[in-house]
Amino acid sequence: MSVFADSDLNNIEPYVPGEQLNDKKYIKLNTNENPFYASERAVERINKGLLSGLNRYSDPESRGLNSAIAAYYGVEPENVLATNGSDEALAFAFMAYCKGGVCFPDVTYGFYEVLSGLFKCKAQIIPLGGDFTVNPKDYFNSKKTVALANPNAQTGIALPVTEIEEIIKNNPENVVIIDQAYADFGEGNAIPLIKKYKNLLVINTFSKSRSLAGARIGYAIGDCALIEDLKKIKNSFHPYNVNSVSAALAVAAIEDEEYFLNSVKSVVTGRKRLTEGLIKSGFEVLPSSANFVLAKSCRIGGEELYKRLKDKGILVRHFSAERICDYIRITVGSDYETDRLLETINQIMETV
Ligand SMILES: *Cc1c(COP(=O)(O)O)cnc(C)c1O
């Protein structure tokens, strides 16, 4: 830290992203990206006309993108705010609703704790059940903002939308944030509930299911009063938060529904292949509705396995948090990548 920094900076624990290494070629299964490229039709949209317009600012209202997202989900553009990745939507929501307190599970997306620290929100950490599931009743009448990823991050386990609705219903005085980064790989989608509940804010991203992690596009969907709150923050922080190239890519990705459905289907099939392969090799695998699985073997520790895989050119994610330190988190890759991973794991298991 420099001598000039505010003393507050000392207390901030930043997020630690998964490794993005380029010292050699890795099979990269550590940050839940999509193994398939973005829709070619979407990429072809980035034409000279668009690029030569880069001397102008992007639309601060992101009208085209907000309307496309709204139409896709059957809501109004006033119910949508496009953001620079969903991490930005989460940051706006924490700024707007969490200073008075926020609760989230002990095992979940690490950013919730980071944002709580950054914005000085009082965080109540609620342990997941022994089987790593969220118990909805733990969140009833919480008197603070609820932040849940569904499917949950790190575990991949999803709550049915009916149970999410119970949590929303039983928190009439505070906002419930549902982070749906992985929802396209499962069945549940809480977005239709925004018409019924004024306290529901759904946050979603183009990074995982739409193969656009590098374009940084996310969004919040909720009652227009909630979206007004977030816009107020956005316009006080970064009015041109979504760049025009990424917005055009995102609109075109929405238009290529066939490609989206096919690539989601391939990931879901790949998840089954990965899960079955791991079980065959003696692993315990949590039931995932996402594009990754959390798995452990009683024969080798999570960190050791992570390191051995890395030595052999395969990146997976290991978390040192106590409840999940025996596990590794593996992103669903292409069939080729999954086969190499399983092969390599089997080689490693022969030596332990
Ligand atoms: C990946 C992820 C995000 C962040 O996505 P971006 O849109 O790339 O910022 C948010 N929430 C969860 C649970 C995630 O796994």
Short mmCIF file of C-alpha atoms in Angstrom, two decimals, residues 79-351:
data_model
loop_
_atom_site.label_atom_id
_atom_site.label_comp_id
_atom_site.label_asym_id
_atom_site.label_seq_id
_atom_site.Cartn_x
_atom_site.Cartn_y
_atom_site.Cartn_z
CA ASN A 79 -37.42 -3.56 -15.69
CA VAL A 80 -33.87 -4.02 -17.02
CA LEU A 81 -30.48 -2.45 -16.37
CA ALA A 82 -27.54 -3.67 -18.48
CA THR A 83 -24.20 -3.61 -16.70
CA ASN A 84 -20.50 -4.15 -17.24
CA GLY A 85 -20.58 -7.82 -16.25
CA SER A 86 -22.97 -8.99 -13.57
CA ASP A 87 -20.32 -8.23 -10.97
CA GLU A 88 -21.16 -4.58 -11.61
CA ALA A 89 -24.89 -5.25 -11.15
CA LEU A 90 -24.06 -6.99 -7.86
CA ALA A 91 -21.93 -4.02 -6.78
CA PHE A 92 -24.78 -1.58 -7.54
CA ALA A 93 -27.23 -3.78 -5.64
CA PHE A 94 -24.93 -4.05 -2.61
CA MET A 95 -24.49 -0.25 -2.65
CA ALA A 96 -28.23 0.28 -2.86
CA TYR A 97 -29.61 -2.34 -0.47
CA CYS A 98 -27.00 -3.95 1.74
CA LYS A 99 -25.58 -1.24 4.01
CA GLY A 100 -28.25 -2.06 6.57
CA GLY A 101 -27.25 -5.72 6.47
CA VAL A 102 -27.07 -8.61 4.06
CA CYS A 103 -27.20 -12.37 4.49
CA PHE A 104 -25.83 -15.13 2.28
CA PRO A 105 -24.59 -18.73 2.63
CA ASP A 106 -21.17 -19.73 3.96
CA VAL A 107 -20.39 -21.50 0.70
CA THR A 108 -21.28 -19.27 -2.25
CA TYR A 109 -19.89 -16.76 -4.74
CA GLY A 110 -16.91 -15.09 -3.05
CA PHE A 111 -17.83 -11.66 -4.34
CA TYR A 112 -20.70 -11.25 -1.85
CA GLU A 113 -18.24 -11.16 1.02
CA VAL A 114 -15.84 -8.93 -0.92
CA LEU A 115 -18.60 -6.41 -1.69
CA SER A 116 -19.79 -6.50 1.92
CA GLY A 117 -16.29 -5.52 2.99
CA LEU A 118 -15.89 -2.84 0.34
CA PHE A 119 -19.22 -1.14 1.09
CA LYS A 120 -19.13 -1.84 4.84
CA CYS A 121 -22.27 -3.95 4.83
CA LYS A 122 -22.93 -6.02 7.92
CA ALA A 123 -22.88 -9.57 6.61
CA GLN A 124 -24.67 -12.47 8.26
CA ILE A 125 -23.24 -15.74 7.00
CA ILE A 126 -25.76 -18.58 7.06
CA PRO A 127 -24.30 -22.11 6.87
CA LEU A 128 -25.61 -24.43 4.18
CA GLY A 129 -27.03 -27.76 5.34
CA GLY A 130 -24.76 -30.79 5.72
CA ASP A 131 -25.61 -31.81 2.15
CA PHE A 132 -24.66 -28.30 0.94
CA THR A 133 -28.26 -27.28 0.24
CA VAL A 134 -29.84 -23.94 1.11
CA ASN A 135 -32.62 -24.27 3.68
CA PRO A 136 -35.18 -21.64 2.58
CA LYS A 137 -36.49 -21.15 6.13
CA ASP A 138 -33.07 -19.88 7.23
CA TYR A 139 -33.80 -16.82 5.09
CA PHE A 140 -37.39 -16.11 6.13
CA ASN A 141 -38.00 -12.68 7.71
CA SER A 142 -34.30 -12.00 7.69
CA LYS A 143 -34.77 -8.23 8.17
CA LYS A 144 -31.83 -7.72 5.86
CA THR A 145 -31.17 -8.07 2.17
CA VAL A 146 -30.87 -11.67 1.02
CA ALA A 147 -28.24 -12.57 -1.61
CA LEU A 148 -28.47 -16.04 -3.10
CA ALA A 149 -26.89 -17.54 -6.19
CA ASN A 150 -29.26 -20.06 -7.76
CA PRO A 151 -27.81 -22.51 -8.78
CA ASN A 152 -25.41 -21.79 -5.97
CA ALA A 153 -21.80 -21.03 -6.82
CA GLN A 154 -19.13 -23.58 -5.86
CA THR A 155 -21.75 -26.28 -5.16
CA GLY A 156 -23.83 -26.10 -8.38
CA ILE A 157 -26.89 -27.11 -6.35
CA ALA A 158 -30.15 -25.32 -7.28
CA LEU A 159 -33.24 -24.56 -5.23
CA PRO A 160 -36.55 -25.01 -7.05
CA VAL A 161 -38.13 -21.67 -7.99
CA THR A 162 -41.10 -22.46 -5.73
CA GLU A 163 -38.71 -22.33 -2.76
CA ILE A 164 -37.09 -19.14 -4.03
CA GLU A 165 -40.62 -17.70 -4.13
CA GLU A 166 -41.16 -18.69 -0.49
CA ILE A 167 -38.01 -16.76 0.45
CA ILE A 168 -39.22 -13.69 -1.48
CA LYS A 169 -42.69 -13.91 0.07
CA ASN A 170 -41.26 -14.19 3.55
CA ASN A 171 -39.09 -11.10 3.21
CA PRO A 172 -41.66 -8.41 2.42
CA GLU A 173 -39.56 -5.66 3.97
CA ASN A 174 -36.31 -6.26 2.17
CA VAL A 175 -34.84 -7.01 -1.21
CA VAL A 176 -34.01 -10.55 -2.27
CA ILE A 177 -31.17 -10.70 -4.81
CA ILE A 178 -31.15 -13.88 -6.91
CA ASP A 179 -27.93 -14.27 -8.88
CA GLN A 180 -28.75 -16.50 -11.85
CA ALA A 181 -25.30 -16.71 -13.46
CA TYR A 182 -25.80 -20.46 -13.99
CA ALA A 183 -29.59 -20.69 -14.27
CA ASP A 184 -29.60 -21.38 -18.03
CA PHE A 185 -27.93 -24.75 -17.34
CA GLY A 186 -30.71 -25.85 -15.00
CA GLU A 187 -34.48 -25.56 -14.96
CA GLY A 188 -35.33 -22.74 -12.59
CA ASN A 189 -35.74 -19.11 -13.61
CA ALA A 190 -37.10 -16.55 -11.14
CA ILE A 191 -37.46 -13.70 -13.66
CA PRO A 192 -41.23 -14.21 -14.19
CA LEU A 193 -41.68 -13.54 -10.46
CA ILE A 194 -40.60 -9.90 -10.80
CA LYS A 195 -44.13 -9.05 -11.93
CA LYS A 196 -45.52 -10.40 -8.69
CA TYR A 197 -42.94 -9.24 -6.15
CA LYS A 198 -41.58 -5.72 -5.85
CA ASN A 199 -38.69 -6.91 -3.66
CA LEU A 200 -37.12 -9.35 -6.14
CA LEU A 201 -33.97 -8.39 -8.02
CA VAL A 202 -32.63 -11.01 -10.44
CA ILE A 203 -29.06 -10.63 -11.67
CA ASN A 204 -27.78 -12.47 -14.70
CA THR A 205 -24.80 -12.57 -17.05
CA PHE A 206 -23.79 -13.29 -20.64
CA SER A 207 -20.47 -14.66 -19.37
CA LYS A 208 -21.38 -18.30 -18.85
CA SER A 209 -24.27 -19.58 -20.95
CA ARG A 210 -23.77 -17.10 -23.80
CA SER A 211 -20.00 -17.51 -24.14
CA LEU A 212 -19.29 -13.78 -23.75
CA ALA A 213 -17.19 -13.63 -20.56
CA GLY A 214 -14.66 -11.35 -22.26
CA ALA A 215 -17.33 -8.90 -23.44
CA ARG A 216 -18.39 -8.16 -19.83
CA ILE A 217 -22.17 -8.00 -20.10
CA GLY A 218 -24.54 -8.56 -17.19
CA TYR A 219 -27.90 -7.18 -16.15
CA ALA A 220 -30.35 -6.72 -13.33
CA ILE A 221 -34.08 -7.36 -13.75
CA GLY A 222 -36.71 -6.28 -11.28
CA ASP A 223 -39.58 -3.96 -10.49
CA CYS A 224 -39.01 -0.60 -12.21
CA ALA A 225 -38.56 1.13 -8.82
CA LEU A 226 -35.61 -1.15 -8.03
CA ILE A 227 -34.14 -0.53 -11.48
CA GLU A 228 -34.51 3.23 -10.88
CA ASP A 229 -32.45 2.84 -7.68
CA LEU A 230 -29.70 1.03 -9.54
CA LYS A 231 -29.74 3.54 -12.41
CA LYS A 232 -29.23 6.33 -9.92
CA ILE A 233 -26.09 4.60 -8.69
CA LYS A 234 -24.95 3.73 -12.21
CA ASN A 235 -25.30 7.35 -13.32
CA SER A 236 -23.37 8.53 -10.28
CA PHE A 237 -20.58 6.08 -10.87
CA HIS A 238 -20.19 5.20 -14.54
CA PRO A 239 -22.90 6.49 -16.91
CA TYR A 240 -21.40 4.77 -19.99
CA ASN A 241 -20.97 1.49 -18.19
CA VAL A 242 -21.69 -0.76 -21.18
CA ASN A 243 -19.48 -0.27 -24.23
CA SER A 244 -21.07 -0.19 -27.67
CA VAL A 245 -19.15 -3.18 -29.08
CA SER A 246 -20.17 -5.47 -26.23
CA ALA A 247 -23.77 -4.22 -26.34
CA ALA A 248 -23.97 -5.09 -30.07
CA LEU A 249 -22.49 -8.55 -29.40
CA ALA A 250 -25.00 -9.17 -26.63
CA VAL A 251 -28.01 -8.12 -28.72
CA ALA A 252 -26.85 -10.39 -31.55
CA ALA A 253 -26.27 -13.26 -29.11
CA ILE A 254 -29.89 -12.95 -27.94
CA GLU A 255 -31.04 -13.06 -31.56
CA ASP A 256 -29.17 -16.32 -32.20
CA GLU A 257 -31.47 -18.43 -30.00
CA GLU A 258 -30.71 -21.65 -31.85
CA TYR A 259 -27.00 -21.38 -31.16
CA PHE A 260 -27.67 -20.56 -27.52
CA LEU A 261 -29.98 -23.54 -27.00
CA ASN A 262 -27.55 -25.90 -28.71
CA SER A 263 -24.54 -24.79 -26.75
CA VAL A 264 -26.43 -24.98 -23.44
CA LYS A 265 -27.57 -28.48 -24.41
CA SER A 266 -24.00 -29.52 -25.18
CA VAL A 267 -22.80 -28.22 -21.81
CA VAL A 268 -25.58 -30.10 -20.00
CA THR A 269 -24.67 -33.31 -21.85
CA GLY A 270 -21.01 -32.63 -21.09
CA ARG A 271 -21.85 -32.22 -17.41
CA LYS A 272 -23.38 -35.69 -17.38
CA ARG A 273 -20.31 -37.15 -19.11
CA LEU A 274 -17.99 -35.42 -16.63
CA THR A 275 -20.06 -36.46 -13.60
CA GLU A 276 -20.30 -40.09 -14.67
CA GLY A 277 -16.59 -40.25 -15.45
CA LEU A 278 -15.68 -38.83 -12.04
CA ILE A 279 -18.00 -41.22 -10.22
CA LYS A 280 -16.44 -44.10 -12.13
CA SER A 281 -13.05 -42.95 -10.86
CA GLY A 282 -14.32 -43.08 -7.28
CA PHE A 283 -15.21 -39.43 -6.80
CA GLU A 284 -18.09 -38.01 -4.88
CA VAL A 285 -19.80 -35.37 -7.05
CA LEU A 286 -22.39 -32.86 -5.83
CA PRO A 287 -25.55 -32.80 -7.99
CA SER A 288 -24.96 -29.81 -10.27
CA SER A 289 -27.44 -27.70 -12.23
CA ALA A 290 -24.61 -25.45 -13.43
CA ASN A 291 -21.71 -25.68 -15.91
CA PHE A 292 -19.30 -27.03 -13.31
CA VAL A 293 -19.15 -29.76 -10.69
CA LEU A 294 -17.67 -29.85 -7.21
CA ALA A 295 -16.02 -33.22 -6.65
CA LYS A 296 -13.79 -34.95 -4.12
CA SER A 297 -11.98 -38.23 -3.66
CA CYS A 298 -11.16 -39.67 -0.25
CA ARG A 299 -7.82 -40.80 -1.69
CA ILE A 300 -6.34 -37.40 -2.52
CA GLY A 301 -6.80 -33.91 -1.06
CA GLY A 302 -8.31 -31.11 -3.15
CA GLU A 303 -5.21 -28.95 -3.15
CA GLU A 304 -2.92 -31.84 -4.03
CA LEU A 305 -5.13 -32.89 -6.93
CA TYR A 306 -5.38 -29.31 -8.17
CA LYS A 307 -1.57 -29.01 -8.15
CA ARG A 308 -0.99 -32.34 -9.87
CA LEU A 309 -3.50 -31.46 -12.59
CA LYS A 310 -1.87 -28.09 -13.09
CA ASP A 311 1.53 -29.77 -13.49
CA LYS A 312 -0.03 -31.83 -16.24
CA GLY A 313 -1.50 -28.79 -17.99
CA ILE A 314 -5.06 -28.84 -16.67
CA LEU A 315 -6.42 -25.96 -14.61
CA VAL A 316 -9.25 -26.58 -12.15
CA ARG A 317 -10.21 -24.47 -9.13
CA HIS A 318 -9.42 -25.26 -5.54
CA PHE A 319 -10.85 -23.26 -2.62
CA SER A 320 -9.14 -23.22 0.75
CA ALA A 321 -12.39 -22.52 2.66
CA GLU A 322 -12.74 -25.23 5.29
CA ARG A 323 -16.00 -26.82 4.13
CA ILE A 324 -14.90 -27.29 0.54
CA CYS A 325 -11.10 -27.61 0.77
CA ASP A 326 -11.25 -31.36 0.08
CA TYR A 327 -12.97 -30.69 -3.24
CA ILE A 328 -11.96 -29.38 -6.62
CA ARG A 329 -14.32 -27.42 -8.86
CA ILE A 330 -14.22 -28.47 -12.48
CA THR A 331 -15.82 -26.48 -15.31
CA VAL A 332 -17.60 -28.52 -17.97
CA GLY A 333 -15.34 -28.30 -21.02
CA SER A 334 -15.66 -29.70 -24.51
CA ASP A 335 -15.83 -33.52 -24.79
CA TYR A 336 -12.16 -33.51 -25.75
CA GLU A 337 -11.24 -31.51 -22.65
CA THR A 338 -13.38 -33.67 -20.36
CA ASP A 339 -11.79 -36.85 -21.74
CA ARG A 340 -8.27 -35.47 -21.21
CA LEU A 341 -9.21 -34.45 -17.68
CA LEU A 342 -10.66 -37.86 -16.80
CA GLU A 343 -7.68 -39.63 -18.36
CA THR A 344 -5.26 -37.48 -16.37
CA ILE A 345 -7.20 -37.93 -13.14
CA ASN A 346 -7.10 -41.70 -13.64
CA GLN A 347 -3.33 -41.55 -14.17
CA ILE A 348 -2.95 -39.54 -10.97
CA MET A 349 -5.20 -41.88 -9.00
CA GLU A 350 -2.98 -44.83 -9.96
CA THR A 351 -0.14 -43.20 -8.06
#
